Amino acid sequence: MKLNELEEYYQLELGQIYEEDETTALFSLAAEHVLQLTQIKLRMSRDNDLSHIHLQKMLSILNDLKMYKPIQHILGEAHFYGSVYKVNENVLIPRPETEELVDWIIADHSSRKDLNILDIGTGSGCIPISLKRFLPRAKVSSLDISEKALTVARENAQSLHTTVNFIQADILTYSSEDKLDIMVSNPPYIKDLEKEQMHQNVLSHEPHLALFVSNENPLVFYKAIADLAIKTLNPGGYLYLEINEYLGEETIDMLKGKGFSNIALRKDMQGKDRMIKAGY
């Protein structure tokens, strides 16, 4: 079977699950991984016959995709801010909007040398590791309630040759005497009632602990993070948050009520209210 024929087969088999553009992207990711080719070389190889081994691997990936398994879990890796991260069912798959949050922090503080940074809810470690890679003189710590997530994060830090202090803790009860310049978090923020809008591959394969909050108290983690920030941020320090696109104003009002100022709400590349920076 030729590569272009296999792509047509992917489209046929996945047409009831994904949009055409998404299936094309999934096929490209699978082919890049299996064939170890760049996108340019893939396009040049569309008329080439696949070896039996490569064909079987591609068909195995297709079968997993039909079971709603995320491509990143099938491949065991995800790309984030120029690096490749190990991922599995114990951590959220890094998203492009989180790259935008990281980029905001790096752009704001690239000239600083003495930063003390705390990330809350590390997951795969993509936020703190990226910050350490691009702000190498910063001291970076990161906490998560899940030891399984921290195991993945530590492996990613080691493979990417970065030093991050990982802490197992629950942000709802965590306290610290450290003084910080930056606190950043992408905490759970999806209301339970929003589950019905989500794709089955997320609901079935990503950790609900890192995704969902109750409908009654959707800002529970943001309130705890803000309270910790009040106690630990140095004068002139900043809190950066990824947020629920529907709760931007509520989050801003909560931060104002706790004494934060210079609050900026930023949209992501899709035009959704997705990030907040607040000074204290």
Coordinates of C-alpha atoms in Angstrom, one line a residue:
M1 CA 0.0 0.0 0.0
K2 CA 1.2 3.5 -0.9
L3 CA 1.4 6.3 1.7
N4 CA -1.3 8.3 -0.1
E5 CA -3.6 5.3 -0.3
L6 CA -3.2 4.7 3.5
E7 CA -4.1 8.3 4.2
E8 CA -7.3 7.9 2.2
Y9 CA -8.0 4.8 4.3
Y10 CA -7.5 6.8 7.5
Q11 CA -10.0 9.3 6.2
L12 CA -12.5 6.6 5.5
E13 CA -12.1 4.8 8.8
L14 CA -12.0 7.9 11.0
G15 CA -14.6 10.0 9.1
Q16 CA -17.3 9.4 11.7
I17 CA -15.0 10.5 14.6
Y18 CA -12.9 13.4 13.4
E19 CA -13.2 16.2 10.9
E20 CA -11.2 15.8 7.7
D21 CA -8.5 18.3 8.7
E22 CA -8.0 16.7 12.1
T23 CA -7.7 13.2 10.5
T24 CA -5.1 14.6 8.1
A25 CA -3.1 16.0 11.1
L26 CA -3.4 12.7 13.0
F27 CA -2.2 10.7 9.9
S28 CA 0.8 13.1 9.6
L29 CA 1.7 12.7 13.2
A30 CA 1.5 8.9 13.0
A31 CA 3.5 8.8 9.7
E32 CA 6.2 11.1 11.0
H33 CA 6.6 8.9 14.1
V34 CA 6.6 5.6 12.3
L35 CA 8.6 6.5 9.3
Q36 CA 10.8 9.0 11.1
L37 CA 10.4 11.5 8.3
T38 CA 9.9 15.3 8.4
Q39 CA 6.7 16.8 6.9
I40 CA 8.6 17.8 3.8
K41 CA 9.9 14.3 3.2
L42 CA 6.5 12.8 3.9
R43 CA 5.0 14.9 1.1
M44 CA 7.7 13.8 -1.2
S45 CA 7.1 10.1 -0.3
R46 CA 3.3 10.0 -0.9
D47 CA 3.6 7.6 -3.8
N48 CA 6.1 5.3 -2.1
D49 CA 5.1 1.8 -1.0
L50 CA 5.1 1.1 2.7
S51 CA 7.1 -1.8 4.1
H52 CA 5.0 -4.5 5.8
I53 CA 6.3 -3.5 9.2
H54 CA 5.5 0.2 8.7
L55 CA 2.1 -0.6 7.4
Q56 CA 1.3 -2.8 10.4
K57 CA 2.4 -0.1 12.8
M58 CA 0.2 2.5 11.0
L59 CA -2.8 0.2 11.0
S60 CA -2.3 -0.5 14.7
I61 CA -2.3 3.3 15.4
L62 CA -5.5 3.6 13.3
N63 CA -7.2 0.9 15.4
D64 CA -6.3 2.8 18.6
L65 CA -7.6 6.0 17.1
K66 CA -10.9 4.3 16.3
M67 CA -11.1 3.5 20.1
Y68 CA -10.8 7.3 20.8
K69 CA -7.3 7.0 22.2
P70 CA -5.4 10.3 21.8
I71 CA -2.6 10.1 19.2
Q72 CA -0.2 11.5 21.9
H73 CA -0.9 8.5 24.2
I74 CA -0.6 6.1 21.3
L75 CA 2.8 7.5 20.4
G76 CA 3.8 8.1 24.0
E77 CA 4.9 11.7 23.3
A78 CA 3.7 15.2 22.7
H79 CA 5.4 18.3 21.3
F80 CA 5.4 21.5 23.4
Y81 CA 7.3 24.7 23.0
G82 CA 10.0 23.1 20.8
S83 CA 10.6 20.0 22.8
V84 CA 9.2 16.5 23.0
Y85 CA 7.6 15.3 26.2
K86 CA 6.7 11.9 27.4
V87 CA 2.9 11.6 28.1
N88 CA 0.6 8.9 29.3
E89 CA -2.8 8.5 30.9
N90 CA -1.6 10.1 34.1
V91 CA -1.0 13.6 32.7
L92 CA -2.8 16.1 30.5
I93 CA -1.7 16.3 26.9
P94 CA 0.0 19.7 26.5
R95 CA -2.1 22.2 24.5
P96 CA -1.1 25.0 22.2
E97 CA -2.8 27.6 24.4
T98 CA -0.5 26.6 27.3
E99 CA 2.4 27.3 25.0
E100 CA 1.0 30.8 24.7
L101 CA 1.0 31.2 28.4
V102 CA 4.6 30.1 28.7
D103 CA 5.6 32.4 25.9
W104 CA 4.0 35.3 27.7
I105 CA 6.0 34.7 30.8
I106 CA 9.3 34.3 28.9
A107 CA 8.7 37.5 26.9
D108 CA 8.0 39.4 30.1
H109 CA 11.0 38.2 32.0
S110 CA 13.7 37.2 29.6
S111 CA 16.1 39.9 30.9
R112 CA 15.7 38.8 34.6
K113 CA 18.4 36.7 36.2
D114 CA 17.2 36.0 39.7
L115 CA 13.7 34.8 39.3
N116 CA 12.1 32.4 41.8
I117 CA 9.2 30.6 40.0
L118 CA 6.5 28.2 41.2
D119 CA 4.3 26.3 38.9
I120 CA 1.1 24.6 40.3
G121 CA -0.3 21.5 38.8
T122 CA 2.8 20.3 36.8
G123 CA 1.3 17.3 34.9
S124 CA 3.9 16.4 32.3
G125 CA 6.1 19.2 33.6
C126 CA 5.8 21.1 30.3
I127 CA 5.4 24.5 31.9
P128 CA 8.2 24.5 34.5
I129 CA 10.6 22.7 32.2
S130 CA 10.0 25.1 29.4
L131 CA 10.5 28.1 31.7
K132 CA 13.7 26.6 33.1
R133 CA 15.0 25.9 29.6
F134 CA 14.4 29.5 28.4
L135 CA 15.0 31.3 31.7
P136 CA 18.0 29.1 32.7
R137 CA 19.1 31.3 35.7
A138 CA 15.7 31.1 37.3
K139 CA 15.0 28.8 40.3
V140 CA 11.9 26.8 39.2
S141 CA 9.7 24.6 41.5
S142 CA 6.5 22.8 40.6
L143 CA 3.9 20.9 42.6
D144 CA 1.2 18.4 41.8
I145 CA -1.1 16.2 44.0
S146 CA -0.4 13.2 41.8
E147 CA 2.7 11.2 42.4
K148 CA 2.1 9.4 39.0
A149 CA 2.1 12.8 37.2
L150 CA 5.3 13.8 39.1
T151 CA 7.0 10.6 37.9
V152 CA 6.3 11.6 34.3
A153 CA 7.4 15.2 35.0
R154 CA 10.7 14.1 36.6
E155 CA 11.5 11.8 33.6
N156 CA 10.8 14.7 31.2
A157 CA 13.1 17.0 33.2
Q158 CA 15.8 14.5 33.1
S159 CA 15.5 13.8 29.4
L160 CA 15.5 17.5 28.6
H161 CA 18.5 18.2 30.9
T162 CA 16.7 20.6 33.2
T163 CA 16.6 21.0 37.0
V164 CA 13.2 21.6 38.5
N165 CA 12.3 21.1 42.1
F166 CA 9.2 18.9 42.1
I167 CA 6.9 18.8 45.1
Q168 CA 4.0 16.5 45.9
A169 CA 1.3 18.5 47.5
D170 CA -2.4 19.6 47.3
I171 CA -2.7 23.2 46.5
L172 CA -5.9 23.4 48.6
T173 CA -3.8 22.7 51.7
Y174 CA -0.3 23.7 50.6
S175 CA 1.7 26.5 52.4
S176 CA 5.2 27.8 51.9
E177 CA 7.5 30.4 53.3
D178 CA 9.4 30.9 50.0
K179 CA 9.3 34.3 48.4
L180 CA 8.4 34.1 44.7
D181 CA 8.7 36.4 41.7
I182 CA 6.3 34.4 39.5
M183 CA 3.5 32.0 40.2
V184 CA 2.0 30.2 37.2
S185 CA -0.8 27.6 36.9
N186 CA -3.0 25.7 34.5
P187 CA -5.3 24.2 37.1
P188 CA -8.5 22.2 36.6
Y189 CA -11.2 24.6 35.3
I190 CA -13.7 22.7 33.2
K191 CA -17.2 22.6 34.8
D192 CA -18.9 19.2 35.1
L193 CA -21.7 20.5 32.9
E194 CA -19.2 21.1 30.1
K195 CA -18.3 17.4 29.8
E196 CA -21.0 16.8 27.2
Q197 CA -19.2 19.3 24.8
M198 CA -15.9 17.4 25.0
H199 CA -14.5 14.8 22.7
Q200 CA -14.6 11.2 23.8
N201 CA -10.8 10.8 23.5
V202 CA -10.4 13.4 26.3
L203 CA -13.1 12.1 28.5
S204 CA -12.0 8.5 28.3
H205 CA -8.2 8.9 28.4
E206 CA -7.1 12.0 30.2
P207 CA -7.1 12.4 34.0
H208 CA -10.3 13.9 35.3
L209 CA -8.5 15.1 38.4
A210 CA -6.6 17.6 36.2
L211 CA -9.6 18.7 34.2
F212 CA -12.8 19.1 36.1
V213 CA -14.3 21.2 38.9
S214 CA -17.8 21.3 40.3
N215 CA -20.4 23.5 38.8
E216 CA -21.0 25.1 42.2
N217 CA -17.4 26.2 42.9
P218 CA -15.5 26.4 39.5
L219 CA -12.8 28.8 40.9
V220 CA -11.9 26.7 43.9
F221 CA -8.3 26.2 42.7
Y222 CA -7.9 29.8 41.5
K223 CA -8.9 31.0 44.9
A224 CA -6.4 28.8 46.7
I225 CA -3.6 29.8 44.2
A226 CA -4.4 33.5 44.7
D227 CA -4.3 33.1 48.5
L228 CA -0.9 31.5 48.2
A229 CA 0.3 34.1 45.8
I230 CA -0.7 36.9 48.2
K231 CA 1.5 35.3 50.9
T232 CA 4.5 34.4 48.8
L233 CA 4.9 36.9 45.9
N234 CA 7.6 39.5 46.3
P235 CA 6.6 43.2 45.6
G236 CA 6.3 43.5 41.9
G237 CA 5.7 39.8 41.5
Y238 CA 3.2 38.3 39.0
L239 CA 0.6 35.6 38.9
Y240 CA 0.0 33.9 35.5
L241 CA -3.1 31.7 35.0
E242 CA -4.7 29.7 32.2
I243 CA -8.4 30.0 32.6
N244 CA -11.8 28.8 31.5
E245 CA -12.8 30.9 28.5
Y246 CA -16.3 31.4 30.0
L247 CA -15.0 32.6 33.4
G248 CA -12.7 35.4 32.5
E249 CA -14.7 38.2 34.3
E250 CA -15.4 36.1 37.3
T251 CA -11.7 35.3 37.7
I252 CA -10.8 38.9 37.3
D253 CA -13.4 40.0 39.9
M254 CA -12.0 37.3 42.3
L255 CA -8.4 38.5 41.9
K256 CA -9.5 42.2 42.4
G257 CA -11.3 41.2 45.5
K258 CA -8.1 39.7 46.9
G259 CA -6.1 42.8 46.2
F260 CA -4.4 42.1 42.8
S261 CA -3.9 44.9 40.4
N262 CA -2.6 45.5 36.9
I263 CA -4.7 42.6 35.7
A264 CA -4.5 41.7 32.0
L265 CA -6.8 39.3 30.2
R266 CA -5.4 37.8 27.0
K267 CA -7.1 35.8 24.2
D268 CA -5.5 32.7 22.7
M269 CA -4.8 32.1 19.0
Q270 CA -8.5 31.0 18.6
G271 CA -9.8 34.3 20.0
K272 CA -10.9 32.8 23.4
D273 CA -10.3 34.5 26.7
R274 CA -7.7 32.1 28.0
M275 CA -4.9 33.8 30.1
I276 CA -4.6 36.2 32.9
K277 CA -1.7 38.1 34.3
A278 CA -2.1 39.8 37.7
G279 CA 0.4 41.9 39.7
Y280 CA 0.6 42.1 43.4

